[in-house]
Short mmCIF file of C-alpha atoms in Angstrom, two decimals:
data_model
loop_
_atom_site.label_atom_id
_atom_site.label_comp_id
_atom_site.label_asym_id
_atom_site.label_seq_id
_atom_site.Cartn_x
_atom_site.Cartn_y
_atom_site.Cartn_z
CA UNK F 1 2.08 -9.20 3.86
CA UNK F 2 0.85 -6.18 1.94
CA UNK F 3 2.10 -6.00 -1.64
CA UNK F 4 2.36 -2.82 -3.73
CA UNK F 5 1.42 -3.30 -7.36
CA UNK F 6 0.61 -1.41 -10.53
CA UNK F 7 -1.68 -2.36 -13.40
CA UNK F 8 -2.17 -0.52 -16.69
CA UNK F 9 -5.72 0.74 -17.33
CA UNK F 10 -6.37 2.74 -20.51
CA UNK F 11 -2.71 3.69 -20.63
CA UNK F 12 -2.65 4.83 -16.99
CA UNK F 13 -0.63 3.17 -14.24
CA UNK F 14 -3.05 2.38 -11.43
CA UNK F 15 -1.25 1.64 -8.17
CA UNK F 16 -2.85 -0.62 -5.59
CA UNK F 17 -2.20 -2.31 -2.28
CA UNK F 18 -3.17 -5.94 -1.86
CA UNK F 19 -3.05 -8.40 1.01
CA UNK F 20 -4.66 -11.64 2.12
CA UNK F 21 -5.56 -14.85 0.32
CA UNK F 22 -7.81 -14.70 -2.73
CA UNK F 23 -9.55 -17.75 -1.27
CA UNK F 24 -11.06 -15.42 1.34
CA UNK F 25 -13.84 -12.86 0.77
CA UNK F 26 -12.60 -9.71 -0.96
CA UNK F 27 -12.94 -6.16 0.37
CA UNK F 28 -12.41 -3.44 -2.22
CA UNK F 29 -11.30 -0.28 -0.39
CA UNK F 30 -12.12 3.04 -2.08
CA UNK F 31 -10.41 6.09 -0.66
CA UNK F 32 -11.49 9.71 -0.24
CA UNK F 33 -10.12 13.20 -0.88
CA UNK F 34 -7.34 14.28 -0.62
CA UNK F 35 -5.79 10.95 0.27
CA UNK F 36 -5.10 7.61 -1.42
CA UNK F 37 -4.84 3.93 -0.52
CA UNK F 38 -2.45 5.21 2.17
CA UNK F 39 -5.52 5.79 4.36
CA UNK F 40 -5.95 1.99 4.54
CA UNK F 41 -2.31 1.22 5.42
CA UNK F 42 -3.23 0.03 8.96
CA UNK F 43 -6.64 -1.49 8.23
CA UNK F 44 -5.28 -3.83 5.54
CA UNK F 45 -2.92 -5.84 7.78
CA UNK F 46 -5.55 -5.84 10.54
CA UNK F 47 -7.96 -7.75 8.28
CA UNK F 48 -5.63 -9.75 6.02
CA UNK F 49 -5.82 -12.90 8.15
CA UNK F 50 -9.47 -13.49 7.20
CA UNK F 51 -10.02 -11.36 4.08
CA UNK F 52 -8.53 -10.48 0.72
CA UNK F 53 -8.06 -6.70 0.52
CA UNK F 54 -7.47 -4.50 -2.50
CA UNK F 55 -7.05 -0.70 -2.35
CA UNK F 56 -6.39 1.25 -5.58
CA UNK F 57 -5.31 4.87 -6.00
CA UNK F 58 -7.48 6.82 -8.47
CA UNK F 59 -5.85 8.72 -11.34
CA UNK F 60 -4.46 11.96 -9.92
CA UNK F 61 -4.04 10.49 -6.43
CA UNK F 62 -1.30 8.71 -4.57
CA UNK F 63 1.04 6.63 -6.69
CA UNK F 64 -1.22 6.26 -9.73
CA UNK F 65 -0.67 8.21 -12.93
CA UNK F 66 -1.54 11.90 -12.83
CA UNK F 67 -2.43 12.99 -16.36
CA UNK F 68 -3.25 16.68 -16.72
CA UNK F 69 -6.83 17.93 -17.01
CA UNK F 70 -6.18 18.25 -20.76
CA UNK F 71 -5.15 14.60 -20.99
CA UNK F 72 -7.86 13.04 -18.81
CA UNK F 73 -11.38 14.22 -18.05
CA UNK F 74 -11.52 14.18 -14.24
CA UNK F 75 -15.14 13.32 -13.51
CA UNK F 76 -16.70 10.86 -11.11
CA UNK F 77 -18.09 8.94 -14.08
CA UNK F 78 -14.57 8.50 -15.43
CA UNK F 79 -13.04 7.60 -12.06
CA UNK F 80 -15.75 4.96 -11.61
CA UNK F 81 -15.02 3.64 -15.10
CA UNK F 82 -11.31 3.33 -14.31
CA UNK F 83 -12.10 1.48 -11.06
CA UNK F 84 -14.56 -0.75 -12.94
CA UNK F 85 -11.84 -1.64 -15.46
CA UNK F 86 -9.38 -2.13 -12.60
CA UNK F 87 -11.77 -4.65 -11.03
CA UNK F 88 -11.88 -6.56 -14.30
CA UNK F 89 -8.10 -6.33 -14.83
CA UNK F 90 -7.29 -7.97 -11.50
CA UNK F 91 -10.20 -10.42 -11.89
CA UNK F 92 -12.42 -9.61 -8.90
CA UNK F 93 -15.75 -11.42 -9.25
CA UNK F 94 -17.45 -10.63 -5.93
CA UNK F 95 -16.49 -8.19 -3.20
CA UNK F 96 -17.56 -6.06 -0.30
CA UNK F 97 -17.19 -2.34 -0.98
CA UNK F 98 -15.59 -0.10 1.65
CA UNK F 99 -16.53 3.43 0.62
CA UNK F 100 -15.34 6.67 2.19
CA UNK F 101 -15.83 10.26 1.00
CA UNK F 102 -15.09 10.25 -2.79
CA UNK F 103 -15.16 6.46 -2.64
CA UNK F 104 -18.92 6.54 -2.09
CA UNK F 105 -19.99 8.09 -5.41
CA UNK F 106 -17.40 5.98 -7.20
CA UNK F 107 -18.42 2.77 -5.45
CA UNK F 108 -22.17 3.36 -5.71
CA UNK F 109 -21.95 3.89 -9.46
CA UNK F 110 -20.32 0.47 -9.72
CA UNK F 111 -22.66 -1.20 -7.20
CA UNK F 112 -25.79 0.07 -8.96
CA UNK F 113 -24.42 -1.19 -12.29
CA UNK F 114 -23.29 -4.60 -11.01
CA UNK F 115 -25.42 -5.33 -7.92
CA UNK F 116 -24.84 -9.07 -8.20
CA UNK F 117 -21.13 -8.60 -7.50
CA UNK F 118 -21.51 -6.68 -4.24
CA UNK F 119 -21.63 -8.92 -1.17
CA UNK F 120 -21.88 -6.08 1.36
CA UNK F 121 -21.22 -2.39 1.91
CA UNK F 122 -18.97 -0.82 4.55
CA UNK F 123 -19.71 2.90 4.73
CA UNK F 124 -17.36 5.28 6.54
CA UNK F 125 -18.30 8.94 6.10
CA UNK F 126 -19.52 8.36 2.56
CA UNK F 127 -22.63 10.25 1.50
CA UNK F 128 -25.66 9.19 -0.55
CA UNK F 129 -28.32 11.55 0.85
CA UNK F 130 -29.09 15.26 0.52
CA UNK F 131 -29.18 15.50 4.33
CA UNK F 132 -25.43 14.89 4.37
CA UNK F 133 -24.48 17.99 2.35
CA UNK F 134 -24.49 20.83 4.85
CA UNK F 135 -22.54 24.04 5.57
CA UNK F 136 -19.18 22.80 4.33
CA UNK F 137 -20.65 22.29 0.88
CA UNK F 138 -22.12 25.77 0.32
CA UNK F 139 -19.09 27.27 -1.53
CA UNK F 140 -18.74 24.05 -3.53
CA UNK F 141 -22.42 24.20 -4.49
CA UNK F 142 -21.86 27.77 -5.64
CA UNK F 143 -19.09 26.43 -7.90
CA UNK F 144 -21.49 23.82 -9.33
CA UNK F 145 -23.92 26.64 -10.12
CA UNK F 146 -21.29 28.94 -11.65
CA UNK F 147 -17.88 27.56 -12.61
CA UNK F 148 -16.17 30.94 -12.42
CA UNK F 149 -12.58 31.85 -11.47
CA UNK F 150 -14.00 33.74 -8.49
CA UNK F 151 -15.85 30.70 -7.16
CA UNK F 152 -12.84 28.49 -7.83
CA UNK F 153 -10.62 30.84 -5.86
CA UNK F 154 -12.84 30.38 -2.79
CA UNK F 155 -12.10 26.64 -2.86
CA UNK F 156 -8.33 26.71 -3.23
CA UNK F 157 -7.77 26.93 0.53
CA UNK F 158 -8.86 23.28 0.64
CA UNK F 159 -5.62 22.31 -1.10
CA UNK F 160 -3.38 23.90 1.54
CA UNK F 161 -1.44 22.09 4.25
CA UNK F 162 -3.53 23.82 6.91
CA UNK F 163 -6.77 22.47 5.42
CA UNK F 164 -5.35 18.98 4.89
CA UNK F 165 -4.18 18.82 8.50
CA UNK F 166 -7.61 20.10 9.62
CA UNK F 167 -9.31 17.22 7.81
CA UNK F 168 -7.34 14.78 9.94
CA UNK F 169 -7.52 16.62 13.27
CA UNK F 170 -10.94 18.29 13.40
CA UNK F 171 -13.33 16.39 15.63
CA UNK F 172 -10.84 13.88 17.05
CA UNK F 173 -10.67 13.00 20.73
CA UNK F 174 -6.89 12.95 21.03
CA UNK F 175 -4.66 14.95 18.70
CA UNK F 176 -1.65 12.95 19.87
CA UNK F 177 -3.20 9.82 18.33
CA UNK F 178 -3.07 11.28 14.79
CA UNK F 179 0.16 10.71 12.88
CA UNK F 180 1.49 13.77 11.04
CA UNK F 181 2.49 11.36 8.26
CA UNK F 182 -1.16 11.47 7.16
CA UNK F 183 -1.37 15.10 6.12
CA UNK F 184 2.29 15.22 5.11
CA UNK F 185 1.87 12.39 2.58
CA UNK F 186 -1.41 13.77 1.22
CA UNK F 187 0.00 17.27 0.88
CA UNK F 188 3.00 15.98 -1.04
CA UNK F 189 0.65 14.70 -3.76
CA UNK F 190 -1.64 17.75 -3.64
CA UNK F 191 1.33 20.07 -4.18
CA UNK F 192 2.35 18.50 -7.49
CA UNK F 193 2.13 20.93 -10.43
CA UNK F 194 -1.26 20.54 -12.12
CA UNK F 195 -2.95 18.80 -9.20
CA UNK F 196 -4.90 21.87 -8.12
CA UNK F 197 -6.66 21.89 -11.50
CA UNK F 198 -7.47 18.20 -11.07
CA UNK F 199 -9.04 18.78 -7.66
CA UNK F 200 -11.08 21.74 -8.93
CA UNK F 201 -12.36 19.60 -11.81
CA UNK F 202 -13.51 16.95 -9.34
CA UNK F 203 -15.08 19.51 -7.02
CA UNK F 204 -17.13 20.62 -10.01
CA UNK F 205 -17.91 17.05 -11.03
CA UNK F 206 -19.13 16.27 -7.51
CA UNK F 207 -22.24 18.17 -8.54
CA UNK F 208 -23.17 15.17 -10.72
CA UNK F 209 -23.49 12.98 -7.62
CA UNK F 210 -26.59 14.34 -5.81
CA UNK F 211 -28.81 13.80 -8.89
CA UNK F 212 -27.82 10.13 -8.70
CA UNK F 213 -28.77 9.77 -5.01
CA UNK F 214 -32.31 8.53 -5.83
CA UNK F 215 -30.84 5.86 -8.11
CA UNK F 216 -28.42 4.69 -5.43
CA UNK F 217 -31.16 4.70 -2.80
CA UNK F 218 -33.28 2.57 -5.11
CA UNK F 219 -30.33 0.17 -5.38
CA UNK F 220 -30.24 -0.03 -1.57
CA UNK F 221 -33.98 -0.71 -1.39
CA UNK F 222 -34.12 -3.24 -4.21
CA UNK F 223 -30.98 -5.27 -3.51
CA UNK F 224 -30.63 -4.78 0.25
CA UNK F 225 -26.87 -5.32 0.50
CA UNK F 226 -25.86 -6.05 4.10
CA UNK F 227 -24.39 -2.75 5.25
CA UNK F 228 -22.04 -1.76 8.04
CA UNK F 229 -22.00 1.94 8.94
CA UNK F 230 -18.85 3.06 10.80
CA UNK F 231 -19.02 6.84 10.78
CA UNK F 232 -16.96 9.52 12.50
CA UNK F 233 -19.83 11.53 13.98
CA UNK F 234 -17.78 14.72 14.52
CA UNK F 235 -17.04 15.09 10.80
CA UNK F 236 -17.83 18.61 9.54
CA UNK F 237 -17.52 17.58 5.88
CA UNK F 238 -19.85 14.57 6.00
CA UNK F 239 -21.74 14.93 9.29
CA UNK F 240 -23.80 12.19 10.89
CA UNK F 241 -26.90 13.71 9.24
CA UNK F 242 -25.80 11.75 6.17
CA UNK F 243 -25.40 8.48 8.07
CA UNK F 244 -28.89 8.13 9.56
CA UNK F 245 -30.85 8.04 6.27
CA UNK F 246 -29.22 4.76 5.23
CA UNK F 247 -31.47 3.16 7.83
CA UNK F 248 -34.53 4.28 5.86
CA UNK F 249 -33.62 2.22 2.83
CA UNK F 250 -31.59 -0.68 4.19
CA UNK F 251 -33.14 -3.40 6.33
CA UNK F 252 -29.94 -5.29 7.13
CA UNK F 253 -27.80 -2.47 8.49
CA UNK F 254 -25.42 -2.38 11.46
CA UNK F 255 -24.98 1.22 12.60
CA UNK F 256 -22.08 2.71 14.58
CA UNK F 257 -21.39 6.39 15.16
CA UNK F 258 -17.82 6.82 16.39
CA UNK F 259 -16.61 9.71 18.55
CA UNK F 260 -14.05 10.94 16.02
CA UNK F 261 -13.69 12.99 12.86
CA UNK F 262 -13.57 12.68 9.08
CA UNK F 263 -10.73 10.17 8.80
CA UNK F 264 -12.14 7.83 11.44
CA UNK F 265 -9.59 5.10 10.71
CA UNK F 266 -6.81 7.21 12.18
CA UNK F 267 -8.25 7.23 15.69
CA UNK F 268 -10.61 4.26 15.67
CA UNK F 269 -8.97 1.89 13.18
CA UNK F 270 -8.93 -1.00 15.65
CA UNK F 271 -12.60 -0.48 16.47
CA UNK F 272 -13.54 -0.37 12.79
CA UNK F 273 -11.46 -3.48 12.06
CA UNK F 274 -13.26 -5.35 14.86
CA UNK F 275 -16.67 -4.28 13.50
CA UNK F 276 -15.68 -5.44 10.00
CA UNK F 277 -14.41 -8.79 11.27
CA UNK F 278 -17.65 -9.47 13.11
CA UNK F 279 -19.96 -8.09 10.42
CA UNK F 280 -18.41 -9.86 7.45
CA UNK F 281 -17.96 -13.10 9.36
CA UNK F 282 -21.73 -13.11 9.89
CA UNK F 283 -23.03 -11.66 6.64
CA UNK F 284 -20.50 -12.74 4.02
CA UNK F 285 -18.37 -15.64 5.29
CA UNK F 286 -21.24 -17.66 6.79
CA UNK F 287 -23.63 -16.92 3.92
CA UNK F 288 -20.96 -17.97 1.42
CA UNK F 289 -20.45 -21.25 3.30
CA UNK F 290 -24.21 -21.82 3.36
CA UNK F 291 -24.54 -21.15 -0.37
CA UNK F 292 -21.63 -23.48 -1.13
CA UNK F 293 -23.01 -26.26 1.06
CA UNK F 294 -26.42 -26.04 -0.64
CA UNK F 295 -24.96 -26.54 -4.11
#
């Protein structure tokens, strides 16, 4: 059974979903923009028989607190710090990281800082390479270069219902397989007063991520976490160009391009769950048993 909990971190209520026995290997699920832990609502019960799953909402997203931009500095450094403190608050010692979209720069900050805690990576449309930032990113890059009202205005369409629906439907095989609950729920949270300013702050802060790519790539090369790539190849935001380079730096990588879009779990959730079951059973469960038996 999935439980719905809240923990206080630095005075903020951080909501999270949790399922599965803590005796099993943990998967920490880090969501993207503009969604929340809601994106994992089907994956969690699909894996809870063999794994312990935890999926938090970041500040400003989903059911977590939404302080204004004057009350909280919305940067990727700060989101990573909140997630780091969340990990400590609920006493996670070791875990696999499932990173998607915004979850990648948040998760990789934590993984590079605490490599000994990370048992494996599951990467779904989460970028760590310059090759992955293509046409979609040009107006956002302009905003990094000049944080002007004019450049901000060019990004505000991304907070509209039309754009949110597009994120879920662009590149999918079968539109009838995509629940309208997805964009309806996300849009509800995006439309809250003050949330537009939060999203613009994070669009600007995303510019701090590419300079860290070499550091994250060095983490991949040095620590070689077993990595499962499950990537919607028709994604316009994070195209497959950003998936291939992981194979340069990681030796133990299982690579799957899926014929779907940005939110690959919506159309290929069962496929991804099967890949995770097989991958973690081999690379985390068995290795944990072997380590335990050798003690």
